PDB file of C-alpha atoms in Angstrom:
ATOM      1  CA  UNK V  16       6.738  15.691  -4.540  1.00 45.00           C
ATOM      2  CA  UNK V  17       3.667  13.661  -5.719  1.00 50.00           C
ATOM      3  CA  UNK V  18       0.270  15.102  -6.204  1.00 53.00           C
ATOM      4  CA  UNK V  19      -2.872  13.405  -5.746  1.00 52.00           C
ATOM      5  CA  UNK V  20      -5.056  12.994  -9.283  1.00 59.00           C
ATOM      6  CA  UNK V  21      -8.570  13.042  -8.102  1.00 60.00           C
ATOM      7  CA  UNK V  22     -11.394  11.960 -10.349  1.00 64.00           C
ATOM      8  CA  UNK V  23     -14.930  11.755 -10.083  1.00 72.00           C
ATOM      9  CA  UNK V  24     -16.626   8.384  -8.641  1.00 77.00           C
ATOM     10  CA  UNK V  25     -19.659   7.456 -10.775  1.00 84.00           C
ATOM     11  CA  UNK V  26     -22.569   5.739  -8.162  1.00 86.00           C
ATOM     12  CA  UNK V  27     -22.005   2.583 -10.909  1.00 86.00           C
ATOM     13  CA  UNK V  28     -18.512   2.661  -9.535  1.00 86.00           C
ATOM     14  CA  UNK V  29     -19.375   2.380  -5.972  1.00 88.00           C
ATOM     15  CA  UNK V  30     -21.927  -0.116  -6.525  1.00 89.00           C
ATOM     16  CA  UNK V  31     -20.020  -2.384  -8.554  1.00 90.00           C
ATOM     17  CA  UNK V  32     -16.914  -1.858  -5.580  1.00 90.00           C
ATOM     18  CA  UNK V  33     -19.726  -2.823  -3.044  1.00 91.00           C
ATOM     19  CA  UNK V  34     -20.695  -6.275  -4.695  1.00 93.00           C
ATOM     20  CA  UNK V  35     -17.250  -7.393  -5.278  1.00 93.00           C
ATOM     21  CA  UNK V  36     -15.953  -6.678  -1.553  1.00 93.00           C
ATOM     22  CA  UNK V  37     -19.236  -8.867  -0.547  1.00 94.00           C
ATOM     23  CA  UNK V  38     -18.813 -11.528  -2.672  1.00 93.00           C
ATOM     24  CA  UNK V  39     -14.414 -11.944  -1.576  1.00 90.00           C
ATOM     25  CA  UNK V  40     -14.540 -10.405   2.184  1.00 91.00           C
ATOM     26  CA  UNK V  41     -15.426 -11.725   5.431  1.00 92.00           C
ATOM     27  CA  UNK V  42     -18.477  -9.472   7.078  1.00 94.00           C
ATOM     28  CA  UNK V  43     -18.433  -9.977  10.529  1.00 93.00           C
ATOM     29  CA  UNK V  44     -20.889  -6.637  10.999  1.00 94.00           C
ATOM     30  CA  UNK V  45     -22.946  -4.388   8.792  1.00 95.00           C
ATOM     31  CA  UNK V  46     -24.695  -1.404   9.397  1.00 96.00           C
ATOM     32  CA  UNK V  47     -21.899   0.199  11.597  1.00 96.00           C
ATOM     33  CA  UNK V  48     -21.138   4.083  11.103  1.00 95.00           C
ATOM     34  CA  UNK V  49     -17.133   4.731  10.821  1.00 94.00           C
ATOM     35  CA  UNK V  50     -17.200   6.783  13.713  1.00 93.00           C
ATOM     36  CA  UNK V  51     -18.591   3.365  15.367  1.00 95.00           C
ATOM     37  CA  UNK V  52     -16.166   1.216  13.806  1.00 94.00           C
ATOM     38  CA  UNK V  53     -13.062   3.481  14.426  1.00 92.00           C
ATOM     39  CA  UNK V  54     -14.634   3.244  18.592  1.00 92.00           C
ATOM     40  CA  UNK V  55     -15.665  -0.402  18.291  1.00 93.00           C
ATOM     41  CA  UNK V  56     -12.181  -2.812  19.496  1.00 90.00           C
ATOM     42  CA  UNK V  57     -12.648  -5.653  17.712  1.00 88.00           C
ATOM     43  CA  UNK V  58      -9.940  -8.093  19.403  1.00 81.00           C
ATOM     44  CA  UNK V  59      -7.153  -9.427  17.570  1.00 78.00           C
ATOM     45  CA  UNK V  60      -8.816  -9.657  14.417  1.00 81.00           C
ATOM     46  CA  UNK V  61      -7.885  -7.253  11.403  1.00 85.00           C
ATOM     47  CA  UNK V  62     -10.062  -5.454   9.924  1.00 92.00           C
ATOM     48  CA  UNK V  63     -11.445  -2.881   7.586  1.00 94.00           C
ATOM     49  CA  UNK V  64     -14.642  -0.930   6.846  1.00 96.00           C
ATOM     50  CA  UNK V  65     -16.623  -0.631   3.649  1.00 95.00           C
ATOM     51  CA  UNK V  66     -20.162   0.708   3.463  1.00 94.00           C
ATOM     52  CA  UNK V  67     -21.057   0.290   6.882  1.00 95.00           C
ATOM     53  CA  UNK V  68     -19.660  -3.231   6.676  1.00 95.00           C
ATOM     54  CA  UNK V  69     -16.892  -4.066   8.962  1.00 95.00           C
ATOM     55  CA  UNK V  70     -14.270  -6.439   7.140  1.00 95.00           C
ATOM     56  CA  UNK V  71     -12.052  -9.538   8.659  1.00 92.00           C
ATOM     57  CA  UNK V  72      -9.185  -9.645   7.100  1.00 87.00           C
ATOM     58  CA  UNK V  73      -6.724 -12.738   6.656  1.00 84.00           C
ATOM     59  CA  UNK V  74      -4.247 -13.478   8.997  1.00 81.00           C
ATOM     60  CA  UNK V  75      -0.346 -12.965   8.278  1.00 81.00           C
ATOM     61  CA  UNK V  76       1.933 -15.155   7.892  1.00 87.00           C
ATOM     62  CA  UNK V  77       6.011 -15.192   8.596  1.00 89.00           C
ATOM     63  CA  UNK V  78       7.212 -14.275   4.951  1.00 91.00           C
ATOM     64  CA  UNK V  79       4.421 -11.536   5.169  1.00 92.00           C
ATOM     65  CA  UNK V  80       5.897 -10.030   8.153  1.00 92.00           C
ATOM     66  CA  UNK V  81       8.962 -10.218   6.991  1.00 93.00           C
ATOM     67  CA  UNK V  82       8.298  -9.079   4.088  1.00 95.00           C
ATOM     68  CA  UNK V  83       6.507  -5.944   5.672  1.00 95.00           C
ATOM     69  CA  UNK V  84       9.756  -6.037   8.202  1.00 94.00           C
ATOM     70  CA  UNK V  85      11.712  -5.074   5.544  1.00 96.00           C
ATOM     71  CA  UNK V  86       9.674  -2.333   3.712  1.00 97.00           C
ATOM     72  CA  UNK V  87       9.482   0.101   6.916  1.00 96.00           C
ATOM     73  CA  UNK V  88      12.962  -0.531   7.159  1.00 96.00           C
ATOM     74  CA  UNK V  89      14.023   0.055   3.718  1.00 96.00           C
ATOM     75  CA  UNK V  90      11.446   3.494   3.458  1.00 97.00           C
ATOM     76  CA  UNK V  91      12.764   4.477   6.676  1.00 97.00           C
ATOM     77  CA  UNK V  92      16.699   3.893   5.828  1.00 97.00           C
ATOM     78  CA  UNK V  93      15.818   5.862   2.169  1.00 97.00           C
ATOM     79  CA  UNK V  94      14.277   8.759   3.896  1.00 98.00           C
ATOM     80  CA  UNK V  95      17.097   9.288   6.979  1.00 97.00           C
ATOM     81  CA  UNK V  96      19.894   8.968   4.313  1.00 97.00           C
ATOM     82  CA  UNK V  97      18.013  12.119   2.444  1.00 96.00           C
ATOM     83  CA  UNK V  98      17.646  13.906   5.569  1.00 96.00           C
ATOM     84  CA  UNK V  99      13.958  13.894   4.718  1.00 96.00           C
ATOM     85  CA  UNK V 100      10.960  13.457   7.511  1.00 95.00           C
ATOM     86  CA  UNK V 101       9.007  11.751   5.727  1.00 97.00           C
ATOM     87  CA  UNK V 102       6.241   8.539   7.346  1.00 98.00           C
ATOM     88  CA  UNK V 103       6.350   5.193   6.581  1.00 98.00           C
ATOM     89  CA  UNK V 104       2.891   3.836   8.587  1.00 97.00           C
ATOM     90  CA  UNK V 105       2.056   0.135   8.644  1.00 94.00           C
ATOM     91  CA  UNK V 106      -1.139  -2.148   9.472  1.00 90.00           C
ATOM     92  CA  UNK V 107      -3.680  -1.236  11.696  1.00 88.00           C
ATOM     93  CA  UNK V 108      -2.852   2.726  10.560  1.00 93.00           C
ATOM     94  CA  UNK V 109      -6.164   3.136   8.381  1.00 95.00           C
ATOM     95  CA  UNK V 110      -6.545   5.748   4.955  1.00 97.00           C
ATOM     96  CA  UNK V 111      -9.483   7.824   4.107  1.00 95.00           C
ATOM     97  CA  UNK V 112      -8.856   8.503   0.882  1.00 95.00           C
ATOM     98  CA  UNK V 113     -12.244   9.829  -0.026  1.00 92.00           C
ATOM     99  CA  UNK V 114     -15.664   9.785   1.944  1.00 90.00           C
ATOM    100  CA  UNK V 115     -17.225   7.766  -0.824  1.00 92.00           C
ATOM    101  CA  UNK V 116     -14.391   4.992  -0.620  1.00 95.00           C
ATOM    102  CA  UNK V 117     -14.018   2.567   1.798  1.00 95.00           C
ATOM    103  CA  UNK V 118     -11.180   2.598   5.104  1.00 96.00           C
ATOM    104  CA  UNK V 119      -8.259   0.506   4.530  1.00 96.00           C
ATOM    105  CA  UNK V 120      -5.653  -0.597   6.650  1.00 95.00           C
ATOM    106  CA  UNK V 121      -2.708  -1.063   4.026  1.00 96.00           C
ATOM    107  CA  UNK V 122       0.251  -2.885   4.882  1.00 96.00           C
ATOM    108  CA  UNK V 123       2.938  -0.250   4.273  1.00 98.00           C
ATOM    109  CA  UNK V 124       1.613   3.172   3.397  1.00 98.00           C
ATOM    110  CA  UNK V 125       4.098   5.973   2.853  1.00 98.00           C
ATOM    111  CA  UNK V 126       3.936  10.378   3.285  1.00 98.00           C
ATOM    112  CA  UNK V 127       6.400  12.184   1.655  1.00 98.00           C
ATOM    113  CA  UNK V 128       7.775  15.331   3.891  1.00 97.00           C
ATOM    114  CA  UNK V 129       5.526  17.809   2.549  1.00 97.00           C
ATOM    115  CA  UNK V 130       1.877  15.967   3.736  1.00 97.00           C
ATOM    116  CA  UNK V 131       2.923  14.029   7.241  1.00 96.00           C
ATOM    117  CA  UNK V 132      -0.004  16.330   7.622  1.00 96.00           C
ATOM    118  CA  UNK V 133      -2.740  14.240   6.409  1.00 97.00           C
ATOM    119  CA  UNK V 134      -2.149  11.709   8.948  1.00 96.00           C
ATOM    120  CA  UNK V 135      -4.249  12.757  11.755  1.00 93.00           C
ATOM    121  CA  UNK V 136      -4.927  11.003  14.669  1.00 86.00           C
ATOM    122  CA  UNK V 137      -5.496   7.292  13.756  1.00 88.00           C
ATOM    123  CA  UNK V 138      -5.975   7.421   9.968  1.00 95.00           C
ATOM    124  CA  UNK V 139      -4.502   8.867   6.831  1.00 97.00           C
ATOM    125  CA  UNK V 140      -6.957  11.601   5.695  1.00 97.00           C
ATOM    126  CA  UNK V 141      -6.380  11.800   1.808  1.00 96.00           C
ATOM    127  CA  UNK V 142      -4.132   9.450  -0.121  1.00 97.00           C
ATOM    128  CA  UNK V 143      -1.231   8.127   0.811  1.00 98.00           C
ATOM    129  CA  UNK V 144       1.749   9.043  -1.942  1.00 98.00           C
ATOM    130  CA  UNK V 145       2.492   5.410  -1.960  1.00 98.00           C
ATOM    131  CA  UNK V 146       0.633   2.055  -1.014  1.00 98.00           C
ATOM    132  CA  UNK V 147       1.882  -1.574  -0.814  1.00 98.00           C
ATOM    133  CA  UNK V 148       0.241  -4.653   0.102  1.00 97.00           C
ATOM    134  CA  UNK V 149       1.391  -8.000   0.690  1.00 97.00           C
ATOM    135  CA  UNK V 150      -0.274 -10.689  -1.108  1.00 95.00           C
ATOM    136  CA  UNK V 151      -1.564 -13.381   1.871  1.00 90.00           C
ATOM    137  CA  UNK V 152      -3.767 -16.657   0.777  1.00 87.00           C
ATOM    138  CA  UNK V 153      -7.149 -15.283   0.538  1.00 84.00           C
ATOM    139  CA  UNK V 154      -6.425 -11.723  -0.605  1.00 90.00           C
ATOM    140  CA  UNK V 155      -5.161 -12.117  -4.067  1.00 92.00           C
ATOM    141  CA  UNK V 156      -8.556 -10.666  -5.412  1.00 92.00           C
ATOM    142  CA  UNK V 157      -8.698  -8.229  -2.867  1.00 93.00           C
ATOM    143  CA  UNK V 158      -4.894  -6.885  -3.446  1.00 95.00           C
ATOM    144  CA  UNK V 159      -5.430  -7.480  -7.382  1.00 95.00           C
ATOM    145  CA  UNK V 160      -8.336  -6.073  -8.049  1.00 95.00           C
ATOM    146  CA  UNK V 161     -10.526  -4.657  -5.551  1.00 95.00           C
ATOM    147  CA  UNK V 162      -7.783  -2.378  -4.027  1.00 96.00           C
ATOM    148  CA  UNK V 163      -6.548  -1.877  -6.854  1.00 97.00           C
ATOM    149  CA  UNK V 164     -10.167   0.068  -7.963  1.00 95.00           C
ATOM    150  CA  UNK V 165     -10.224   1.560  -4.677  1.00 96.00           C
ATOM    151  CA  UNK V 166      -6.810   2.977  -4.637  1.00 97.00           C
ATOM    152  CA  UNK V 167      -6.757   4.002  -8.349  1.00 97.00           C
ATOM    153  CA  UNK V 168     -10.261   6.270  -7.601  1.00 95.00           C
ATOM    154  CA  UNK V 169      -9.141   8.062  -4.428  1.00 96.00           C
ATOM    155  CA  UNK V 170      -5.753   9.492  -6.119  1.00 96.00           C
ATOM    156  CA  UNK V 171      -3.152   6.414  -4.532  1.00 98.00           C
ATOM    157  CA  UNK V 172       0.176   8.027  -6.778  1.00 98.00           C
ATOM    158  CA  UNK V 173       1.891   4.412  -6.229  1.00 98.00           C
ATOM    159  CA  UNK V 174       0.754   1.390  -5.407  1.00 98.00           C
ATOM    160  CA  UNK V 175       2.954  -1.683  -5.258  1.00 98.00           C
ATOM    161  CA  UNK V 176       1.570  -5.402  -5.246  1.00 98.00           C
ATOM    162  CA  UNK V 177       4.000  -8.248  -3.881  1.00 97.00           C
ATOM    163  CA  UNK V 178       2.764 -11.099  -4.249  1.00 96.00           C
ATOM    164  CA  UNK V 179       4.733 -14.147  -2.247  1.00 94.00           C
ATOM    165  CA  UNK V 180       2.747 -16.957  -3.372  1.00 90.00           C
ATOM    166  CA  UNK V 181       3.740 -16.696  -7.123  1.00 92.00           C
ATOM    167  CA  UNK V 182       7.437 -14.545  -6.153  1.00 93.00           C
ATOM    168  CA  UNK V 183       5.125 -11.568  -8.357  1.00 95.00           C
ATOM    169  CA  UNK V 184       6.025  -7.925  -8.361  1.00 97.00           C
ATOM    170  CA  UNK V 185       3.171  -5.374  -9.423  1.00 98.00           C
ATOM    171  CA  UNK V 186       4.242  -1.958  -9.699  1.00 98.00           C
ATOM    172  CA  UNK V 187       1.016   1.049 -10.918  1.00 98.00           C
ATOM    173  CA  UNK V 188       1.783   4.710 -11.041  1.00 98.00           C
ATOM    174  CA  UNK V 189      -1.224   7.343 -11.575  1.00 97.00           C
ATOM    175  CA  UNK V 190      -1.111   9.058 -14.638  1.00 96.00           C
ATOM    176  CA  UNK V 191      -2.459  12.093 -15.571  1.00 94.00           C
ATOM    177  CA  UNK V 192      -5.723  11.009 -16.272  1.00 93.00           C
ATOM    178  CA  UNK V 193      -6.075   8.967 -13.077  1.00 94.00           C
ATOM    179  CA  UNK V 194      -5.778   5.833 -14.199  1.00 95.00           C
ATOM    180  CA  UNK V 195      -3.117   3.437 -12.828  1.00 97.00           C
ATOM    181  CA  UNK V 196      -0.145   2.446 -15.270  1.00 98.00           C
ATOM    182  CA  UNK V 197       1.690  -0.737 -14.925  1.00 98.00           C
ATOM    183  CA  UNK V 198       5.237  -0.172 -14.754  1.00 98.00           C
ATOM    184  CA  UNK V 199       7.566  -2.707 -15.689  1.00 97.00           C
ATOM    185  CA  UNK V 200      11.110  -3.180 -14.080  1.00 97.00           C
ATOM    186  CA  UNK V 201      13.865  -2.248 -16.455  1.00 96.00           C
ATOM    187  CA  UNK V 202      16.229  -4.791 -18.265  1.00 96.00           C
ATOM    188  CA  UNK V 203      18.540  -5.224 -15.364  1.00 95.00           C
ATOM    189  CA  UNK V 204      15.416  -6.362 -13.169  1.00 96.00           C
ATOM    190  CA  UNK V 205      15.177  -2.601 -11.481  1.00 96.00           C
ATOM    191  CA  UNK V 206      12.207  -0.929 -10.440  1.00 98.00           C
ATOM    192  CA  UNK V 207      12.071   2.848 -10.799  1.00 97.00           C
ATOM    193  CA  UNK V 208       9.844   4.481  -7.884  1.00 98.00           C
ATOM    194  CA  UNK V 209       8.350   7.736  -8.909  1.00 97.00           C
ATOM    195  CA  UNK V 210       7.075   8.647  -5.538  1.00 97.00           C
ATOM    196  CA  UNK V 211      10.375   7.997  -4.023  1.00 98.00           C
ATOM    197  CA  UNK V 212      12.511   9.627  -6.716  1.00 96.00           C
ATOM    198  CA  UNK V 213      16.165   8.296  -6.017  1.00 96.00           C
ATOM    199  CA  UNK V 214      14.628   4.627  -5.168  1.00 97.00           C
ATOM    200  CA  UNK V 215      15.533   2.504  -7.649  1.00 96.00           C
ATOM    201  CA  UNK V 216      15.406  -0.948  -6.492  1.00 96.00           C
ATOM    202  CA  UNK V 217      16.322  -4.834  -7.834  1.00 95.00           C
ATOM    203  CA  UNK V 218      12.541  -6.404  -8.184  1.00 96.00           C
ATOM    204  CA  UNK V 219      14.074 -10.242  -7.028  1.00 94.00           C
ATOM    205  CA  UNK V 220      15.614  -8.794  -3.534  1.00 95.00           C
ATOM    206  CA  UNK V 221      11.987  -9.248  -2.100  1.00 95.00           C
ATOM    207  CA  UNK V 222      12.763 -12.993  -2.302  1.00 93.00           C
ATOM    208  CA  UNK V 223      15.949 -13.279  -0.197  1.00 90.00           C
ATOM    209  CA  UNK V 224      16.468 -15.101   3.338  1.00 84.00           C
ATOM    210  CA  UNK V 225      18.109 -11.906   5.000  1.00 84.00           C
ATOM    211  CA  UNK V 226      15.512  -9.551   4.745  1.00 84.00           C
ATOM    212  CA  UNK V 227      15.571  -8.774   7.959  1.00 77.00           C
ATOM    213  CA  UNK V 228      19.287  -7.858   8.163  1.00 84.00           C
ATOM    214  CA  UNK V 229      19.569  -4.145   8.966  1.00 89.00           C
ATOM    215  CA  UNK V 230      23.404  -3.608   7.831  1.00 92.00           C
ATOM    216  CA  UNK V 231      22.438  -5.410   4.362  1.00 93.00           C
ATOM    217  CA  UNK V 232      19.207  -3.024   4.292  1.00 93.00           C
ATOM    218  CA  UNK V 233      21.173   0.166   5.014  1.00 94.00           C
ATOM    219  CA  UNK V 234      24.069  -0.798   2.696  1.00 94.00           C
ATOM    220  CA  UNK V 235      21.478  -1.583  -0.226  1.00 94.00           C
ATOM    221  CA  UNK V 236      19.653   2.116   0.472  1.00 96.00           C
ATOM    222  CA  UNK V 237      23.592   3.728   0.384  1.00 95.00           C
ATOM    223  CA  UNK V 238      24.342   2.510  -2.716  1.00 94.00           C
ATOM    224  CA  UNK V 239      20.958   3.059  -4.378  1.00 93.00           C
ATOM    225  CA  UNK V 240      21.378   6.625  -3.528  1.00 94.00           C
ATOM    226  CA  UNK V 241      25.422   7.177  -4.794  1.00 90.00           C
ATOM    227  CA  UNK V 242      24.181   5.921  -7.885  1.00 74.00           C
ATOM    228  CA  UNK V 243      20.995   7.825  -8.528  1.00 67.00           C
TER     229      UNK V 243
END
């Protein structure tokens, strides 16, 4: 179980979020309510919402989806080897973690059994337990920093940054002051989730060819679990 760590917002906070998403996004609409923007269909672009702005996101490329591919696989093998009902939701599936924040479609966002609930509709309502992007060309601020920021204030437990470009793993887990933690792999190149308590999981396996292989995938989840 993971529990959300909610702290205050300071209006400096919000201000100084606004001014860095408008100096690194694409705003291809301002002024526009969320109810508007969540009834607005924008074509094939991807976007997001922040402050009455509405965001265009990059485009993906084929390691991303792979790469993404592979997560809601892995997440999805972890949690039907538990016998566990938990959600693994991926991009355009939005999350409202706060009303103050802004409405972000994360790659791969992940609900533990015990609050599928705050998934209603369209969009996450509250945190997600865990959050991962995928680094693409023209998001490494974004990822790095500015969700970072937003995730860390609206209670994220987990959030996990892979980064293709440099073959970079960033892994943050929410202490109990509310402030993200880096969390290094361990010696043998293992990362230990706290969200997802058995997964333990070799940090360079994001960077092989077979990714998409689902007997590889479900053998790698098996033995993850025998041994945790």
């Amino acid at each position: 179980m993971s529990d959300a760590v909610n702290r205050e917002v300071t209006q400096g906070e919000l201000d100084d979020l606004e001014m860095m998403i408008r100096e690194s996004s694409e705003i291809i609409a301002e002024g526009v309510s969320y109810d508007d923007f969540l009834n607005t269909d924008y074509g094939d672009s991807h976007v997001e919402w922040a402050y009455g702005m509405v965001l265009k996101m990059p485009g993906i490329d084929l390691t991303h989806n792979l790469l993404t591919s592979f997560l809601d696989l892995l997440i999805k093998t972890y949690f039907s080897l538990l016998g566990v009902h938990g959600l693994v939701l991926r991009d355009p599936a939005l999350m409202r973690t706060s009303s103050e924040l802004p409405r972000r479609a994360p790659d791969v966002q992940v609900l533990l059994p015990e609050n599928r609930h705050r998934y209603q509709r369209i969009e996450t309502v509250g945190p997600a337990d865990l959050v991962i992007e995928i680094v693409s060309k023209g998001t490494q601020r974004i990822d790095h920093q500015i969700k970072h920021r937003e995730y860390e204030r609206g209670g994220v437990p987990e959030y996990w940054i892979i980064d293709p470009i440099f073959r970079e793993t960033l892994f943050f887990q929410l202490n109990e002051k509310g402030i993200f933690e880096r969390i290094a792999p361990d010696q043998y190149g293992y990362y230990q989730s706290k969200v997802l308590s058995r997964l333990r999981i070799p940090v360079d396996v994001f960077w092989r060819e077979d990714l998409h292989h689902v007997p590889w995938v479900f053998a790698l989840v098996e033995d993850m679990l025998k041994d945790s």
